[in-house]
Amino acid sequence: MQAGGVQGGQVFRATWRSSTVWVAALVLFMALVFAVGAAITPRGTWLLGGLAGLFVLMAWLLLQPLFSAHPILSVGPEGIGGYLLKGQTIPWSDVADLEHVSVQGQDHLQILLREGAVSQGAKAGLFRRGLKRGIVLSSLRKGERGPAVQAALQAFDRHASGQARVALKGRMDDLVAHQAFEDRLRALTPTPWALYAVIAVNVVVWLLNVFDGMSATKPESAELFAWGANSASAVVRDGEVWRLLTATVLHGGVLHLALNMFALWDAGRRVCRWFGNGQFLLIYLGSGLAGSALSLHFSSQQAISVGASGAVFGVLGALLVGVVQHRASVPKAMVTQLLTSQGVFVGIMLAQGFARSGIDNAAHVGGLVAGAVLAWVLVERMDERASTAQRRRQQVIALGLVVLMVGGLTRTAQPGVDHGALFQSQAVLKDLLPRMRAVEDAFQQDATAQQEGRMTDAALIDAMERRHIPAYREVVQTIRSLPPGDAMPRLGDIGDLYATLLDIMVLEVGKHRGMTDVAQANAQQEVLAARLKDISARLKPTGP
């Protein structure tokens, strides 16, 4: 903060120690991740490169206030100005109201202009909507934001009209209470290291996936399953209960990861400070496990499930319950803001999950309920009346509830689609399909040559006996060796098709070699031809 700039007022300039710099650093790191992904993965190169460029541009825009001659905020007798007002000053005579707003933990000053404001400053502004102008304070150090807001509101109080002062006094009281509450929480938990650790684990696992060859934007289901995605059949039938946890650190692409970590950031910091780092981890992990366990009854029956969203919803549920439980001691404006913003966000996300396919809403609901229950049981750090013994007892109860919820949901789930067999079959077929095409093409070439007179009947029979029959037999044996089940329902028909063609060729060779009665062989071939027609009809794609 520096004096001067506005006569008799105060000036607040951007600093390299602000949260904006950290956000810009994170954005640049994500740009680097995208650039590395574009360099090492053959899929999505242009998309990843474009995202890298977009994130570099975002970081550049975030850091612009640091290189500008205009301060973030300037207040004085003449009016209010700042970087987002393009360096212009709005005289107090043009200001009808001034309000401090916090959006996702970011402090803003919202200026409401009076009707008919004509000053140059009133016409300026990068954040303008009708008569509203915005000044974002995130480029200031966290310790300077409160004084900056107070300086602006106090200047408005001194120079505004009498009617504005009445509305302002209530907001000033709210601001003081809000700042005191935040300072108290920050003193109880100075560093939310548990949140940082959780985000780091999710990002590192995603990077390991990419370095292992997985697509950065749209990984294959089989790859995610191999890394530990949730699956009812794998957990319930095969006993791979560890998937309930590993699924929470896997994501279906960088966008999925970014959205989850963004949603976690603001709510996670508050829950960390309200409950402490250790209890935050209990809420996060317990909610993630409960969400995965409930998913066993729904989404994970048919498809694999990945993502930290169950745990994130648990943190959101814990925050909402914490606000409700302590609404008497939490500043009223903060209660309204948190219940409105976070509650609406949860409602929209759940509604979207129910309206769209491909979203594991069971994990969201399971995590939300688990987080709310755990928050109701645990003792918040701000509750100074609770003894250490009481806190320990509630933690044991919460841990027991996690075991009961996860254990009960897991034991009552039924195995669904056998994803292990499905992906094994898909892998075998991926390798087998080129061989099948080669086998078909080789036989078709010889059959065409025989029909066009370029190959004798005897040569075709010899080719069938030496090359085509062994090749078809190998294909049939490979298909028959795949795990049985309904994971790939057409696989049986494909095997029957090749087996029928194999039988027809064996009979044809037998007729020409004199090893089979011709009339009997012809009759059998007619039956096989009818079967072949029926199988081909079943394999033919049908319209909607």
Coordinates of C-alpha atoms in Angstrom, one line a residue:
M1 CA 0.0 0.0 0.0
Q2 CA 1.2 3.5 -0.8
A3 CA -0.1 6.9 0.1
G4 CA -0.7 9.4 -2.6
G5 CA -2.1 9.0 -6.1
V6 CA -5.5 10.5 -5.2
Q7 CA -5.1 13.8 -3.3
G8 CA -5.5 13.1 0.4
G9 CA -6.3 9.4 -0.2
Q10 CA -4.8 6.0 -0.4
V11 CA -3.4 3.8 -3.2
F12 CA -3.2 0.0 -3.2
R13 CA -1.0 -1.5 -5.9
A14 CA -0.7 -5.1 -7.2
T15 CA 2.0 -7.2 -5.6
W16 CA 3.9 -10.4 -6.5
R17 CA 2.9 -11.8 -3.2
S18 CA -0.8 -11.9 -4.1
S19 CA -3.0 -15.0 -4.7
T20 CA -3.3 -13.9 -8.3
V21 CA 0.4 -14.7 -8.8
W22 CA -0.2 -18.1 -7.4
V23 CA -3.2 -18.7 -9.7
A24 CA -1.1 -17.4 -12.6
A25 CA 1.7 -19.8 -11.7
L26 CA -0.8 -22.7 -11.5
V27 CA -2.3 -21.7 -14.9
L28 CA 1.3 -21.6 -16.4
F29 CA 1.9 -25.0 -14.8
M30 CA -1.2 -26.4 -16.5
A31 CA -0.1 -24.8 -19.8
L32 CA 3.2 -26.7 -19.4
V33 CA 1.3 -29.9 -18.7
F34 CA -0.7 -29.4 -21.8
A35 CA 2.4 -28.6 -23.8
V36 CA 4.1 -31.8 -22.5
G37 CA 1.0 -33.8 -23.2
A38 CA 0.9 -32.4 -26.8
A39 CA 4.5 -33.4 -27.3
I40 CA 4.3 -37.0 -25.9
T41 CA 0.9 -38.2 -26.9
P42 CA -0.1 -38.9 -30.5
R43 CA -3.8 -38.1 -29.8
G44 CA -5.3 -34.7 -29.3
T45 CA -2.0 -32.8 -30.1
W46 CA -3.8 -29.8 -31.6
L47 CA -6.3 -29.6 -28.8
L48 CA -3.6 -29.8 -26.1
G49 CA -1.5 -27.3 -27.9
G50 CA -4.4 -24.9 -28.2
L51 CA -5.2 -25.3 -24.5
A52 CA -1.5 -24.6 -23.6
G53 CA -1.7 -21.4 -25.6
L54 CA -5.0 -20.4 -24.0
F55 CA -3.6 -21.0 -20.5
V56 CA -0.6 -18.9 -21.3
L57 CA -2.9 -16.1 -22.4
M58 CA -4.9 -16.4 -19.2
A59 CA -1.7 -16.2 -17.1
W60 CA -0.6 -13.1 -19.1
L61 CA -3.9 -11.4 -18.4
L62 CA -3.8 -12.3 -14.7
L63 CA -0.3 -10.8 -14.4
Q64 CA -1.1 -7.6 -16.3
P65 CA -1.9 -5.5 -13.2
L66 CA 1.7 -6.1 -11.9
F67 CA 3.1 -4.2 -14.9
S68 CA 0.5 -1.5 -15.1
A69 CA 1.1 2.1 -13.9
H70 CA -2.4 2.2 -12.6
P71 CA -3.0 0.9 -9.0
I72 CA -5.6 -1.8 -8.2
L73 CA -7.5 0.7 -6.0
S74 CA -7.2 4.4 -5.3
V75 CA -9.6 6.2 -2.9
G76 CA -9.7 9.8 -1.7
P77 CA -12.0 12.8 -1.4
E78 CA -12.3 13.1 -5.1
G79 CA -13.6 9.6 -5.7
I80 CA -12.6 6.0 -6.3
G81 CA -10.4 4.6 -9.1
G82 CA -8.3 1.7 -10.1
Y83 CA -6.8 -0.6 -12.8
L84 CA -10.1 -2.1 -13.9
L85 CA -11.5 1.4 -14.3
K86 CA -8.7 2.0 -16.8
G87 CA -7.0 4.4 -14.4
Q88 CA -10.0 6.8 -14.3
T89 CA -11.6 8.1 -11.1
I90 CA -15.3 8.0 -10.5
P91 CA -16.3 11.0 -8.3
W92 CA -18.3 10.2 -5.2
S93 CA -21.1 12.3 -6.6
D94 CA -21.6 9.7 -9.3
V95 CA -21.6 6.8 -6.8
A96 CA -25.0 5.7 -5.5
D97 CA -23.7 2.7 -3.5
L98 CA -20.5 0.8 -2.8
E99 CA -20.5 -2.8 -1.7
H100 CA -17.9 -5.4 -0.7
V101 CA -18.6 -8.8 -2.4
S102 CA -16.8 -12.1 -2.0
V103 CA -17.2 -14.6 -4.8
Q104 CA -15.5 -18.0 -4.4
G105 CA -13.2 -16.4 -1.8
Q106 CA -12.2 -13.5 -4.1
D107 CA -12.9 -10.0 -2.8
H108 CA -14.5 -7.4 -5.1
L109 CA -15.7 -3.9 -4.7
Q110 CA -19.0 -3.4 -6.6
I111 CA -19.8 0.2 -7.5
L112 CA -23.4 1.2 -8.3
L113 CA -23.5 4.4 -10.3
R114 CA -26.4 6.9 -9.9
E115 CA -28.7 7.5 -12.8
G116 CA -27.3 10.1 -15.1
A117 CA -23.7 9.7 -14.1
V118 CA -21.6 11.5 -16.8
S119 CA -18.1 11.6 -15.5
Q120 CA -15.2 10.1 -17.6
G121 CA -14.6 7.5 -14.8
A122 CA -18.3 6.4 -14.8
K123 CA -17.9 5.6 -18.5
A124 CA -14.8 3.5 -18.0
G125 CA -14.4 0.0 -16.6
L126 CA -13.3 -3.4 -17.8
F127 CA -15.9 -5.1 -15.5
R128 CA -19.1 -3.1 -16.3
R129 CA -22.7 -4.2 -16.4
G130 CA -25.3 -1.4 -16.7
L131 CA -24.8 0.9 -13.8
K132 CA -22.4 -1.5 -12.0
R133 CA -18.6 -1.3 -12.1
G134 CA -16.3 -3.8 -10.5
I135 CA -12.9 -3.7 -8.9
V136 CA -11.2 -7.1 -8.2
L137 CA -8.8 -7.1 -5.3
S138 CA -7.2 -10.5 -5.8
S139 CA -3.9 -8.8 -7.0
L140 CA -3.4 -7.4 -3.5
R141 CA -1.8 -9.3 -0.7
K142 CA -4.5 -11.1 1.4
G143 CA -3.5 -8.9 4.4
E144 CA -4.1 -5.7 2.3
R145 CA -7.6 -6.6 1.0
G146 CA -9.4 -5.9 4.2
P147 CA -7.7 -2.5 4.7
A148 CA -8.4 -1.7 1.0
V149 CA -12.1 -2.5 1.4
Q150 CA -12.3 -0.5 4.7
A151 CA -10.5 2.4 3.1
A152 CA -12.9 2.5 0.2
L153 CA -16.0 2.1 2.4
Q154 CA -14.8 4.7 4.9
A155 CA -14.1 7.2 2.1
F156 CA -17.5 6.5 0.7
D157 CA -19.0 7.0 4.2
R158 CA -17.3 10.4 4.5
H159 CA -18.1 11.7 1.1
A160 CA -21.4 10.0 0.2
S161 CA -24.9 11.2 0.8
G162 CA -26.8 10.7 4.1
Q163 CA -28.9 7.9 2.6
A164 CA -25.9 6.0 1.4
R165 CA -24.3 6.2 4.9
V166 CA -27.2 4.3 6.5
A167 CA -26.8 1.4 4.1
L168 CA -23.1 1.5 4.4
K169 CA -23.0 1.3 8.2
G170 CA -24.6 -2.1 8.1
R171 CA -22.1 -3.4 5.5
M172 CA -19.2 -2.0 7.5
D173 CA -20.4 -3.9 10.6
D174 CA -20.7 -7.1 8.4
L175 CA -17.2 -6.5 7.0
V176 CA -15.6 -6.2 10.4
A177 CA -17.4 -9.3 11.6
H178 CA -16.4 -11.2 8.5
Q179 CA -12.8 -10.2 8.8
A180 CA -12.7 -11.1 12.5
F181 CA -14.2 -14.6 11.7
E182 CA -11.7 -15.2 8.9
D183 CA -8.8 -14.2 11.1
R184 CA -10.0 -16.5 13.8
L185 CA -10.2 -19.5 11.4
R186 CA -6.8 -18.6 9.9
A187 CA -5.3 -18.6 13.4
L188 CA -6.7 -22.0 14.2
T189 CA -5.5 -23.6 10.9
P190 CA -2.8 -21.3 9.4
T191 CA -1.9 -23.6 6.4
P192 CA -4.5 -26.0 4.8
W193 CA -1.8 -28.5 3.8
A194 CA -4.2 -31.4 3.6
L195 CA -6.0 -29.6 0.7
Y196 CA -2.7 -28.9 -1.1
A197 CA -1.7 -32.6 -0.6
V198 CA -5.0 -33.9 -2.0
I199 CA -4.8 -31.7 -5.1
A200 CA -1.2 -32.6 -5.6
V201 CA -2.0 -36.4 -5.5
N202 CA -4.7 -36.0 -8.1
V203 CA -2.5 -34.0 -10.4
V204 CA 0.5 -36.3 -10.0
V205 CA -1.6 -39.4 -10.7
W206 CA -3.0 -37.7 -13.9
L207 CA 0.6 -36.9 -15.0
L208 CA 1.6 -40.5 -14.4
N209 CA -1.3 -41.6 -16.5
V210 CA -0.2 -39.4 -19.4
F211 CA 3.4 -40.4 -19.1
D212 CA 2.3 -44.0 -19.2
G213 CA 0.8 -43.3 -22.6
M214 CA -2.8 -42.6 -21.6
S215 CA -4.6 -39.8 -23.6
A216 CA -4.6 -36.5 -21.7
T217 CA -8.1 -35.6 -22.9
K218 CA -10.0 -38.8 -23.4
P219 CA -8.4 -41.9 -21.9
E220 CA -9.7 -45.4 -22.8
S221 CA -11.9 -47.2 -20.3
A222 CA -9.6 -50.2 -20.4
E223 CA -6.7 -48.1 -19.4
L224 CA -8.5 -46.5 -16.5
F225 CA -9.7 -50.0 -15.4
A226 CA -6.1 -51.2 -15.4
W227 CA -5.1 -48.2 -13.2
G228 CA -7.9 -49.0 -10.6
A229 CA -11.2 -47.6 -11.9
N230 CA -14.4 -48.5 -9.9
S231 CA -16.3 -51.5 -11.2
A232 CA -19.0 -53.5 -9.3
S233 CA -17.9 -56.8 -10.8
A234 CA -14.2 -56.2 -9.8
V235 CA -15.0 -55.0 -6.3
V236 CA -17.8 -57.4 -5.4
R237 CA -16.9 -60.6 -7.2
D238 CA -13.1 -60.3 -7.4
G239 CA -12.6 -58.7 -4.0
E240 CA -10.7 -55.7 -5.4
V241 CA -12.0 -53.3 -2.7
W242 CA -9.0 -51.0 -3.2
R243 CA -10.7 -49.7 -6.3
L244 CA -13.1 -47.7 -4.1
L245 CA -10.1 -45.5 -3.3
T246 CA -8.0 -45.6 -6.4
A247 CA -11.0 -44.6 -8.5
T248 CA -11.1 -41.3 -6.6
V249 CA -7.7 -40.1 -7.9
L250 CA -8.3 -41.1 -11.5
H251 CA -10.0 -38.8 -14.0
G252 CA -11.4 -39.1 -17.5
G253 CA -9.2 -36.4 -19.0
V254 CA -7.7 -33.0 -18.0
L255 CA -11.0 -31.2 -18.1
H256 CA -12.5 -33.6 -15.7
L257 CA -9.6 -33.1 -13.3
A258 CA -9.6 -29.3 -13.6
L259 CA -13.3 -29.0 -12.9
N260 CA -13.0 -31.2 -9.8
M261 CA -10.0 -29.4 -8.4
F262 CA -11.6 -26.0 -9.1
A263 CA -14.7 -27.0 -7.2
L264 CA -12.6 -28.4 -4.4
W265 CA -10.4 -25.3 -4.0
D266 CA -12.6 -22.8 -2.3
A267 CA -14.8 -25.1 -0.3
G268 CA -11.8 -27.2 0.6
R269 CA -9.9 -24.2 2.2
R270 CA -12.9 -23.4 4.3
V271 CA -13.5 -27.0 5.5
C272 CA -9.8 -27.3 6.2
R273 CA -9.8 -24.3 8.5
W274 CA -13.2 -25.1 10.1
F275 CA -12.4 -28.7 10.9
G276 CA -8.6 -28.9 10.8
N277 CA -6.4 -30.7 8.3
G278 CA -6.7 -34.2 9.9
Q279 CA -10.5 -34.0 10.0
F280 CA -10.6 -32.6 6.5
L281 CA -8.8 -35.7 5.3
L282 CA -11.3 -37.9 7.1
I283 CA -14.2 -36.1 5.5
Y284 CA -12.6 -36.1 2.0
L285 CA -11.5 -39.8 2.1
G286 CA -14.6 -41.0 3.8
S287 CA -16.9 -39.2 1.3
G288 CA -14.9 -40.5 -1.6
L289 CA -15.1 -44.1 -0.4
A290 CA -18.8 -43.8 0.4
G291 CA -19.5 -42.3 -3.1
S292 CA -17.6 -45.2 -4.7
A293 CA -19.5 -47.7 -2.6
L294 CA -22.9 -46.3 -3.5
S295 CA -21.8 -46.3 -7.2
L296 CA -21.5 -50.1 -7.0
H297 CA -25.3 -50.2 -6.9
F298 CA -25.8 -47.9 -9.9
S299 CA -23.3 -46.6 -12.5
S300 CA -20.5 -49.1 -11.7
Q301 CA -22.9 -51.9 -12.6
Q302 CA -22.6 -51.2 -16.3
A303 CA -19.6 -48.8 -16.7
I304 CA -16.4 -48.1 -14.9
S305 CA -16.4 -45.0 -12.7
V306 CA -13.5 -42.5 -11.9
G307 CA -13.1 -39.1 -10.4
A308 CA -12.8 -37.2 -7.2
S309 CA -16.3 -35.7 -7.5
G310 CA -17.7 -37.9 -4.8
A311 CA -15.1 -36.6 -2.3
V312 CA -15.6 -33.0 -3.6
F313 CA -19.4 -33.3 -3.0
G314 CA -18.6 -34.6 0.5
V315 CA -16.5 -31.5 1.2
L316 CA -19.3 -29.3 -0.1
G317 CA -21.8 -31.2 2.1
A318 CA -19.5 -30.7 5.1
L319 CA -19.3 -27.0 4.5
L320 CA -23.1 -26.6 4.3
V321 CA -23.6 -28.5 7.5
G322 CA -20.9 -26.6 9.2
V323 CA -22.5 -23.3 8.3
V324 CA -26.0 -24.5 9.5
Q325 CA -24.6 -25.9 12.7
H326 CA -22.7 -22.7 13.6
R327 CA -25.0 -20.1 12.0
A328 CA -25.3 -18.3 15.3
S329 CA -21.5 -17.7 15.5
V330 CA -20.9 -17.3 11.7
P331 CA -21.4 -13.7 10.4
K332 CA -24.9 -13.5 9.0
A333 CA -23.8 -12.2 5.6
M334 CA -21.3 -15.1 5.3
V335 CA -24.1 -17.6 6.2
T336 CA -26.3 -16.2 3.4
Q337 CA -23.5 -16.1 0.9
L338 CA -22.2 -19.6 1.5
L339 CA -25.6 -21.3 1.7
T340 CA -26.7 -19.5 -1.5
S341 CA -23.6 -19.9 -3.6
Q342 CA -22.5 -23.4 -2.5
G343 CA -26.1 -24.7 -2.1
V344 CA -27.1 -23.5 -5.6
F345 CA -23.9 -25.0 -7.0
V346 CA -24.6 -28.4 -5.4
G347 CA -28.2 -28.3 -6.7
I348 CA -27.2 -27.5 -10.3
M349 CA -24.5 -30.2 -10.4
L350 CA -26.9 -32.9 -9.0
A351 CA -29.6 -31.8 -11.5
Q352 CA -27.1 -31.9 -14.4
G353 CA -26.0 -35.4 -13.2
F354 CA -29.6 -36.7 -13.3
A355 CA -30.4 -35.1 -16.6
R356 CA -27.2 -36.3 -18.5
S357 CA -25.9 -39.7 -19.2
G358 CA -22.3 -40.6 -18.4
I359 CA -22.2 -38.9 -15.0
D360 CA -21.9 -41.0 -11.9
N361 CA -24.5 -39.2 -9.8
A362 CA -24.6 -42.0 -7.3
A363 CA -21.1 -41.2 -6.3
H364 CA -22.1 -37.5 -6.0
V365 CA -25.1 -38.3 -3.8
G366 CA -23.1 -40.8 -1.7
G367 CA -20.3 -38.4 -1.2
L368 CA -22.6 -35.5 -0.3
V369 CA -24.5 -37.5 2.3
A370 CA -21.4 -38.9 3.8
G371 CA -19.7 -35.5 4.0
A372 CA -22.8 -34.0 5.7
V373 CA -23.0 -36.8 8.2
L374 CA -19.3 -36.7 9.1
A375 CA -19.5 -32.9 9.5
W376 CA -22.4 -33.3 11.8
V377 CA -20.5 -35.7 14.0
L378 CA -17.1 -34.1 14.0
V379 CA -16.2 -31.2 16.3
E380 CA -15.1 -28.1 14.4
R381 CA -11.9 -26.3 15.4
M382 CA -13.8 -23.1 16.2
D383 CA -15.7 -25.0 19.0
E384 CA -13.4 -24.0 21.8
R385 CA -15.7 -25.6 24.5
A386 CA -15.0 -29.1 23.3
S387 CA -12.4 -31.1 25.2
T388 CA -9.6 -33.1 23.5
A389 CA -11.3 -36.3 24.8
Q390 CA -14.6 -35.2 23.2
R391 CA -12.9 -34.5 19.9
R392 CA -11.2 -37.9 19.9
R393 CA -14.5 -39.7 20.7
Q394 CA -16.3 -37.9 17.8
Q395 CA -13.5 -38.8 15.4
V396 CA -13.7 -42.5 16.4
I397 CA -17.5 -42.3 15.9
A398 CA -17.0 -40.7 12.5
L399 CA -14.5 -43.3 11.5
G400 CA -16.9 -46.0 12.5
L401 CA -19.6 -44.5 10.4
V402 CA -17.3 -44.5 7.4
V403 CA -16.6 -48.2 7.9
L404 CA -20.3 -49.0 8.4
M405 CA -21.4 -47.0 5.3
V406 CA -18.7 -48.3 3.0
G407 CA -18.8 -51.8 4.3
G408 CA -22.6 -52.1 4.2
L409 CA -22.9 -50.6 0.7
T410 CA -20.1 -52.9 -0.6
R411 CA -21.5 -56.1 0.9
T412 CA -25.0 -55.5 -0.4
A413 CA -23.9 -54.7 -4.0
Q414 CA -24.3 -57.2 -6.8
P415 CA -21.7 -57.8 -9.5
G416 CA -22.6 -56.2 -12.9
V417 CA -20.9 -56.3 -16.2
D418 CA -17.6 -58.2 -16.0
H419 CA -15.3 -55.4 -17.0
G420 CA -12.2 -57.5 -16.6
A421 CA -13.5 -60.1 -19.2
L422 CA -14.9 -57.3 -21.4
F423 CA -11.6 -55.4 -21.7
Q424 CA -9.6 -58.7 -22.0
S425 CA -11.9 -59.7 -24.9
Q426 CA -11.5 -56.2 -26.5
A427 CA -7.8 -56.4 -26.2
V428 CA -7.7 -59.9 -27.8
L429 CA -10.0 -58.8 -30.6
K430 CA -8.0 -55.6 -31.2
D431 CA -5.0 -57.9 -31.9
L432 CA -7.2 -60.5 -33.7
L433 CA -9.1 -58.3 -36.1
P434 CA -6.2 -57.6 -38.4
R435 CA -5.4 -61.3 -38.5
M436 CA -9.1 -62.1 -39.3
R437 CA -9.1 -59.6 -42.1
A438 CA -5.8 -61.1 -43.5
V439 CA -7.3 -64.6 -43.3
E440 CA -10.5 -63.5 -45.1
D441 CA -8.6 -61.5 -47.8
A442 CA -6.2 -64.4 -48.5
F443 CA -9.0 -66.9 -49.0
Q444 CA -11.0 -64.4 -51.1
Q445 CA -8.1 -63.7 -53.4
D446 CA -7.6 -67.5 -54.0
A447 CA -11.4 -68.0 -54.5
T448 CA -11.5 -65.1 -57.0
A449 CA -8.4 -66.4 -58.8
Q450 CA -10.1 -69.8 -59.1
Q451 CA -13.3 -68.3 -60.5
E452 CA -11.4 -66.2 -63.0
G453 CA -9.4 -69.2 -64.2
R454 CA -6.1 -68.0 -62.8
M455 CA -6.0 -70.9 -60.3
T456 CA -7.1 -74.5 -60.8
D457 CA -9.5 -76.3 -58.6
A458 CA -6.7 -78.6 -57.4
A459 CA -4.5 -75.6 -56.5
L460 CA -7.4 -74.0 -54.5
I461 CA -8.0 -77.2 -52.6
D462 CA -4.3 -77.5 -51.9
A463 CA -4.3 -73.9 -50.6
M464 CA -7.3 -74.5 -48.5
E465 CA -5.7 -77.6 -46.9
R466 CA -2.3 -76.0 -46.4
R467 CA -3.0 -72.4 -45.5
H468 CA -6.7 -71.4 -45.2
I469 CA -8.0 -74.2 -42.9
P470 CA -5.1 -73.8 -40.4
A471 CA -5.6 -70.0 -40.4
Y472 CA -9.4 -70.2 -39.8
R473 CA -8.9 -72.9 -37.2
E474 CA -6.4 -70.6 -35.3
V475 CA -9.0 -67.8 -35.4
V476 CA -11.8 -70.0 -34.1
Q477 CA -9.5 -71.4 -31.3
T478 CA -8.6 -67.8 -30.2
I479 CA -12.2 -66.7 -30.1
R480 CA -13.2 -69.8 -28.2
S481 CA -10.5 -69.2 -25.6
L482 CA -11.9 -65.9 -24.6
P483 CA -13.8 -65.7 -21.2
P484 CA -17.5 -66.7 -21.6
G485 CA -20.2 -64.3 -20.7
D486 CA -22.3 -61.4 -22.1
A487 CA -19.6 -58.8 -22.0
M488 CA -19.5 -58.9 -25.8
P489 CA -22.7 -60.6 -27.0
R490 CA -21.7 -60.8 -30.7
L491 CA -18.4 -62.5 -30.0
G492 CA -20.1 -65.9 -30.0
D493 CA -21.7 -65.2 -33.4
I494 CA -18.4 -64.2 -34.8
G495 CA -16.8 -67.5 -33.6
D496 CA -19.8 -69.5 -35.0
L497 CA -19.3 -67.7 -38.4
Y498 CA -15.7 -68.7 -38.7
A499 CA -16.3 -72.2 -37.4
T500 CA -19.0 -72.7 -40.0
L501 CA -16.8 -71.4 -42.8
L502 CA -14.1 -73.8 -41.5
D503 CA -16.4 -76.8 -41.5
I504 CA -17.5 -75.9 -45.1
M505 CA -13.8 -75.8 -46.2
V506 CA -13.0 -79.1 -44.4
L507 CA -15.9 -80.8 -46.2
E508 CA -14.8 -79.4 -49.6
V509 CA -11.3 -80.7 -49.1
G510 CA -12.7 -84.1 -48.0
K511 CA -14.8 -84.4 -51.2
H512 CA -11.8 -83.7 -53.4
R513 CA -9.5 -86.0 -51.5
G514 CA -12.0 -88.8 -51.5
M515 CA -12.2 -88.9 -47.7
T516 CA -15.9 -88.0 -47.5
D517 CA -19.0 -89.2 -49.4
V518 CA -19.8 -86.5 -51.9
A519 CA -23.6 -86.7 -51.5
Q520 CA -23.4 -86.7 -47.8
A521 CA -20.8 -83.8 -47.9
N522 CA -23.1 -81.8 -50.2
A523 CA -26.0 -82.2 -47.9
Q524 CA -24.0 -81.1 -44.9
Q525 CA -22.7 -78.1 -46.8
E526 CA -26.3 -77.0 -47.6
V527 CA -27.1 -77.1 -43.9
L528 CA -23.9 -75.2 -43.1
A529 CA -24.8 -72.6 -45.8
A530 CA -28.2 -72.0 -44.2
R531 CA -26.5 -71.6 -40.8
L532 CA -24.0 -69.2 -42.3
K533 CA -26.8 -67.1 -43.8
D534 CA -28.6 -67.0 -40.4
I535 CA -25.4 -66.0 -38.5
S536 CA -24.6 -63.3 -41.1
A537 CA -28.1 -61.9 -40.6
R538 CA -27.6 -61.7 -36.8
L539 CA -24.3 -59.9 -37.3
K540 CA -25.7 -57.4 -39.8
P541 CA -26.2 -53.9 -38.1
T542 CA -29.8 -53.0 -37.6
G543 CA -31.2 -49.5 -38.0
P544 CA -32.8 -47.4 -35.1

